[in-house]
Amino acid sequence: MDHQDKSHIENIEKKEIYSEEEKKFILDRLNRERLERQRFEQPSRSQRSTYTEEEKNRILQELNDKRIRDEHRKEMKRIRFLNKKVYIFGNKNYFKLKDMEREYFLEVDTCEKFTNRPSIVPLYYRTFGEMKKRDVLLKIEPNSDKIFISKDAIRVYFKPFALEDAYTPRQ
């Protein structure tokens, strides 16, 4: 860049409205800079277009492992809620948790949103015909069909609980 271009740029920078010639000058300069950047970036992308057989196999194995983990997670989610007894109170559906000190229920709609990250979820219990709510910390583990609940969000201690199975008639 010579001295004349530099002084021309300094004069352009001070303006708020540009003439057609100045607009063309600015756009040409920006285009040159963009093309120059692309020329430097291009070789780095094209250099990595071929993989060795070992790298291909490793990438395929990683993709396959991820697919298997995802399928397993979906299957455990399906099993966790398969053939579970649904209770209807008012206009909402609930699953009942087994082996708790009282009858606690989880709303069916919230069960779809469970993840392995702990989240605060309402547990419901019945008193004199009405449903009361208690917030607990809840999470699921990908390798378990149980639901892990901590009653205290400050002193976190997760205990596994299962949902009540639907009754199957004996033959």
mmCIF file of C-alpha atoms in Angstrom:
data_model
loop_
_atom_site.group_PDB
_atom_site.id
_atom_site.type_symbol
_atom_site.label_atom_id
_atom_site.label_comp_id
_atom_site.label_asym_id
_atom_site.label_seq_id
_atom_site.Cartn_x
_atom_site.Cartn_y
_atom_site.Cartn_z
ATOM 1 C CA MET A 1 0.000 0.000 0.000
ATOM 2 C CA ASP A 2 1.538 3.254 -1.031
ATOM 3 C CA HIS A 3 1.346 6.691 0.594
ATOM 4 C CA GLN A 4 -1.418 7.931 -1.717
ATOM 5 C CA ASP A 5 -3.733 4.985 -0.799
ATOM 6 C CA LYS A 6 -3.077 5.588 2.890
ATOM 7 C CA SER A 7 -3.988 9.277 2.735
ATOM 8 C CA HIS A 8 -7.043 8.419 0.606
ATOM 9 C CA ILE A 9 -8.196 5.928 3.245
ATOM 10 C CA GLU A 10 -7.698 8.433 6.056
ATOM 11 C CA ASN A 11 -9.854 10.961 4.199
ATOM 12 C CA ILE A 12 -12.572 8.341 3.587
ATOM 13 C CA GLU A 13 -12.629 7.272 7.237
ATOM 14 C CA LYS A 14 -13.591 10.787 8.350
ATOM 15 C CA LYS A 15 -16.664 10.954 6.093
ATOM 16 C CA GLU A 16 -20.207 9.871 6.825
ATOM 17 C CA ILE A 17 -21.509 9.931 3.244
ATOM 18 C CA TYR A 18 -19.473 8.379 0.446
ATOM 19 C CA SER A 19 -19.380 9.063 -3.276
ATOM 20 C CA GLU A 20 -19.784 6.247 -5.784
ATOM 21 C CA GLU A 21 -16.034 6.226 -6.423
ATOM 22 C CA GLU A 22 -15.280 5.933 -2.693
ATOM 23 C CA LYS A 23 -17.842 3.145 -2.274
ATOM 24 C CA LYS A 24 -16.219 1.260 -5.155
ATOM 25 C CA PHE A 25 -12.768 1.782 -3.627
ATOM 26 C CA ILE A 26 -13.940 0.463 -0.222
ATOM 27 C CA LEU A 27 -15.701 -2.569 -1.721
ATOM 28 C CA ASP A 28 -12.718 -3.423 -3.929
ATOM 29 C CA ARG A 29 -10.394 -3.256 -0.951
ATOM 30 C CA LEU A 30 -12.667 -5.413 1.208
ATOM 31 C CA ASN A 31 -12.955 -7.938 -1.617
ATOM 32 C CA ARG A 32 -9.157 -8.098 -2.007
ATOM 33 C CA GLU A 33 -8.745 -8.714 1.724
ATOM 34 C CA ARG A 34 -11.416 -11.438 1.673
ATOM 35 C CA LEU A 35 -9.796 -13.191 -1.299
ATOM 36 C CA GLU A 36 -6.405 -13.042 0.391
ATOM 37 C CA ARG A 37 -7.811 -14.585 3.599
ATOM 38 C CA GLN A 38 -9.511 -17.332 1.598
ATOM 39 C CA ARG A 39 -6.300 -18.130 -0.230
ATOM 40 C CA PHE A 40 -4.540 -18.731 3.100
ATOM 41 C CA GLU A 41 -7.416 -20.756 4.560
ATOM 42 C CA GLN A 42 -7.995 -22.938 1.492
ATOM 43 C CA PRO A 43 -4.846 -25.095 1.699
ATOM 44 C CA SER A 44 -5.458 -25.996 5.327
ATOM 45 C CA ARG A 45 -8.934 -27.377 4.486
ATOM 46 C CA SER A 46 -7.881 -29.219 1.350
ATOM 47 C CA GLN A 47 -4.829 -30.769 3.026
ATOM 48 C CA ARG A 48 -7.103 -32.786 5.329
ATOM 49 C CA SER A 49 -9.304 -34.362 2.667
ATOM 50 C CA THR A 50 -7.695 -37.823 2.798
ATOM 51 C CA TYR A 51 -7.671 -40.174 5.784
ATOM 52 C CA THR A 52 -5.684 -43.296 6.429
ATOM 53 C CA GLU A 53 -7.503 -46.607 6.861
ATOM 54 C CA GLU A 54 -6.748 -46.529 10.581
ATOM 55 C CA GLU A 55 -8.306 -43.065 10.933
ATOM 56 C CA LYS A 56 -11.357 -44.134 8.914
ATOM 57 C CA ASN A 57 -11.838 -47.180 11.109
ATOM 58 C CA ARG A 58 -11.453 -45.125 14.277
ATOM 59 C CA ILE A 59 -14.015 -42.555 13.088
ATOM 60 C CA LEU A 60 -16.445 -45.300 12.061
ATOM 61 C CA GLN A 61 -15.987 -47.009 15.438
ATOM 62 C CA GLU A 62 -16.684 -43.733 17.292
ATOM 63 C CA LEU A 63 -19.823 -43.149 15.236
ATOM 64 C CA ASN A 64 -20.967 -46.714 15.837
ATOM 65 C CA ASP A 65 -20.354 -46.407 19.597
ATOM 66 C CA LYS A 66 -22.366 -43.165 19.682
ATOM 67 C CA ARG A 67 -25.207 -44.839 17.761
ATOM 68 C CA ILE A 68 -25.216 -47.787 20.168
ATOM 69 C CA ARG A 69 -25.272 -45.467 23.211
ATOM 70 C CA ASP A 70 -28.175 -43.485 21.736
ATOM 71 C CA GLU A 71 -30.133 -46.663 20.958
ATOM 72 C CA HIS A 72 -29.480 -48.009 24.452
ATOM 73 C CA ARG A 73 -30.636 -44.720 26.023
ATOM 74 C CA LYS A 74 -33.852 -44.778 23.962
ATOM 75 C CA GLU A 75 -34.490 -48.427 24.845
ATOM 76 C CA MET A 76 -33.994 -47.774 28.570
ATOM 77 C CA LYS A 77 -36.389 -44.826 28.364
ATOM 78 C CA ARG A 78 -38.948 -47.043 26.641
ATOM 79 C CA ILE A 79 -38.511 -49.810 29.238
ATOM 80 C CA ARG A 80 -38.660 -47.325 32.146
ATOM 81 C CA PHE A 81 -42.217 -46.290 31.200
ATOM 82 C CA LEU A 82 -43.443 -49.487 29.483
ATOM 83 C CA ASN A 83 -46.437 -51.274 31.076
ATOM 84 C CA LYS A 84 -46.698 -48.883 34.008
ATOM 85 C CA LYS A 85 -49.991 -48.257 35.736
ATOM 86 C CA VAL A 86 -51.457 -44.834 34.998
ATOM 87 C CA TYR A 87 -53.585 -43.097 37.614
ATOM 88 C CA ILE A 88 -56.025 -40.364 36.652
ATOM 89 C CA PHE A 89 -56.761 -37.579 39.128
ATOM 90 C CA GLY A 90 -58.813 -34.716 37.772
ATOM 91 C CA ASN A 91 -57.759 -34.282 34.170
ATOM 92 C CA LYS A 92 -54.102 -35.319 34.611
ATOM 93 C CA ASN A 93 -52.351 -38.685 34.307
ATOM 94 C CA TYR A 94 -49.819 -39.878 36.887
ATOM 95 C CA PHE A 95 -47.392 -42.738 37.468
ATOM 96 C CA LYS A 96 -47.090 -44.031 41.024
ATOM 97 C CA LEU A 97 -43.643 -44.527 42.572
ATOM 98 C CA LYS A 98 -43.072 -47.785 44.468
ATOM 99 C CA ASP A 99 -41.375 -48.297 47.839
ATOM 100 C CA MET A 100 -41.690 -44.732 49.102
ATOM 101 C CA GLU A 101 -42.850 -43.813 52.614
ATOM 102 C CA ARG A 102 -46.149 -42.546 51.173
ATOM 103 C CA GLU A 103 -47.937 -42.681 47.821
ATOM 104 C CA TYR A 104 -46.062 -40.273 45.571
ATOM 105 C CA PHE A 105 -47.010 -39.688 41.957
ATOM 106 C CA LEU A 106 -45.189 -38.256 38.946
ATOM 107 C CA GLU A 107 -47.110 -36.483 36.225
ATOM 108 C CA VAL A 108 -46.860 -38.465 32.956
ATOM 109 C CA ASP A 109 -46.181 -35.324 30.910
ATOM 110 C CA THR A 110 -43.086 -34.440 32.968
ATOM 111 C CA CYS A 111 -41.632 -37.959 32.595
ATOM 112 C CA GLU A 112 -40.873 -37.324 28.925
ATOM 113 C CA LYS A 113 -38.474 -34.511 29.871
ATOM 114 C CA PHE A 114 -36.239 -36.444 32.279
ATOM 115 C CA THR A 115 -32.494 -36.376 31.645
ATOM 116 C CA ASN A 116 -29.413 -37.625 33.455
ATOM 117 C CA ARG A 117 -28.845 -34.061 34.673
ATOM 118 C CA PRO A 118 -30.574 -33.408 38.006
ATOM 119 C CA SER A 119 -33.618 -31.165 37.785
ATOM 120 C CA ILE A 120 -36.277 -30.000 40.196
ATOM 121 C CA VAL A 121 -39.540 -31.834 39.547
ATOM 122 C CA PRO A 122 -42.829 -31.818 41.458
ATOM 123 C CA LEU A 123 -43.913 -35.035 43.185
ATOM 124 C CA TYR A 124 -47.610 -35.231 43.986
ATOM 125 C CA TYR A 125 -49.356 -36.904 46.914
ATOM 126 C CA ARG A 126 -53.011 -37.170 47.878
ATOM 127 C CA THR A 127 -54.534 -35.729 51.024
ATOM 128 C CA PHE A 128 -58.274 -35.816 51.624
ATOM 129 C CA GLY A 129 -59.123 -35.972 47.939
ATOM 130 C CA GLU A 130 -56.788 -33.249 46.699
ATOM 131 C CA MET A 131 -53.332 -33.428 45.164
ATOM 132 C CA LYS A 132 -50.507 -31.640 46.990
ATOM 133 C CA LYS A 133 -47.106 -31.032 45.480
ATOM 134 C CA ARG A 134 -43.576 -31.369 46.795
ATOM 135 C CA ASP A 135 -40.505 -30.348 44.776
ATOM 136 C CA VAL A 136 -37.641 -32.856 44.654
ATOM 137 C CA LEU A 137 -34.402 -33.283 42.748
ATOM 138 C CA LEU A 138 -34.732 -35.989 40.111
ATOM 139 C CA LYS A 139 -32.506 -37.597 37.496
ATOM 140 C CA ILE A 140 -32.263 -40.808 35.496
ATOM 141 C CA GLU A 141 -29.277 -42.997 34.759
ATOM 142 C CA PRO A 142 -28.881 -44.301 31.201
ATOM 143 C CA ASN A 143 -28.132 -47.854 32.382
ATOM 144 C CA SER A 144 -30.971 -48.174 34.876
ATOM 145 C CA ASP A 145 -34.721 -48.440 34.595
ATOM 146 C CA LYS A 146 -35.088 -46.700 37.968
ATOM 147 C CA ILE A 147 -35.745 -43.027 38.655
ATOM 148 C CA PHE A 148 -33.316 -41.405 41.103
ATOM 149 C CA ILE A 149 -34.835 -38.956 43.569
ATOM 150 C CA SER A 150 -33.267 -36.747 46.224
ATOM 151 C CA LYS A 151 -35.813 -35.227 48.576
ATOM 152 C CA ASP A 152 -33.415 -32.483 49.661
ATOM 153 C CA ALA A 153 -31.884 -30.233 47.008
ATOM 154 C CA ILE A 154 -29.165 -29.010 49.386
ATOM 155 C CA ARG A 155 -27.996 -32.327 50.860
ATOM 156 C CA VAL A 156 -28.224 -34.326 47.660
ATOM 157 C CA TYR A 157 -28.625 -38.051 48.163
ATOM 158 C CA PHE A 158 -30.272 -39.888 45.281
ATOM 159 C CA LYS A 159 -32.260 -43.053 45.962
ATOM 160 C CA PRO A 160 -33.552 -45.264 43.149
ATOM 161 C CA PHE A 161 -37.292 -45.786 42.791
ATOM 162 C CA ALA A 162 -39.302 -47.755 40.256
ATOM 163 C CA LEU A 163 -42.705 -46.972 38.854
ATOM 164 C CA GLU A 164 -45.647 -49.218 39.695
ATOM 165 C CA ASP A 165 -46.268 -51.861 37.032
ATOM 166 C CA ALA A 166 -49.640 -52.285 35.407
ATOM 167 C CA TYR A 167 -51.440 -55.374 36.621
ATOM 168 C CA THR A 168 -51.326 -58.224 34.167
ATOM 169 C CA PRO A 169 -54.065 -60.849 34.450
ATOM 170 C CA ARG A 170 -52.875 -64.357 35.299
ATOM 171 C CA GLN A 171 -53.793 -67.197 33.013
#
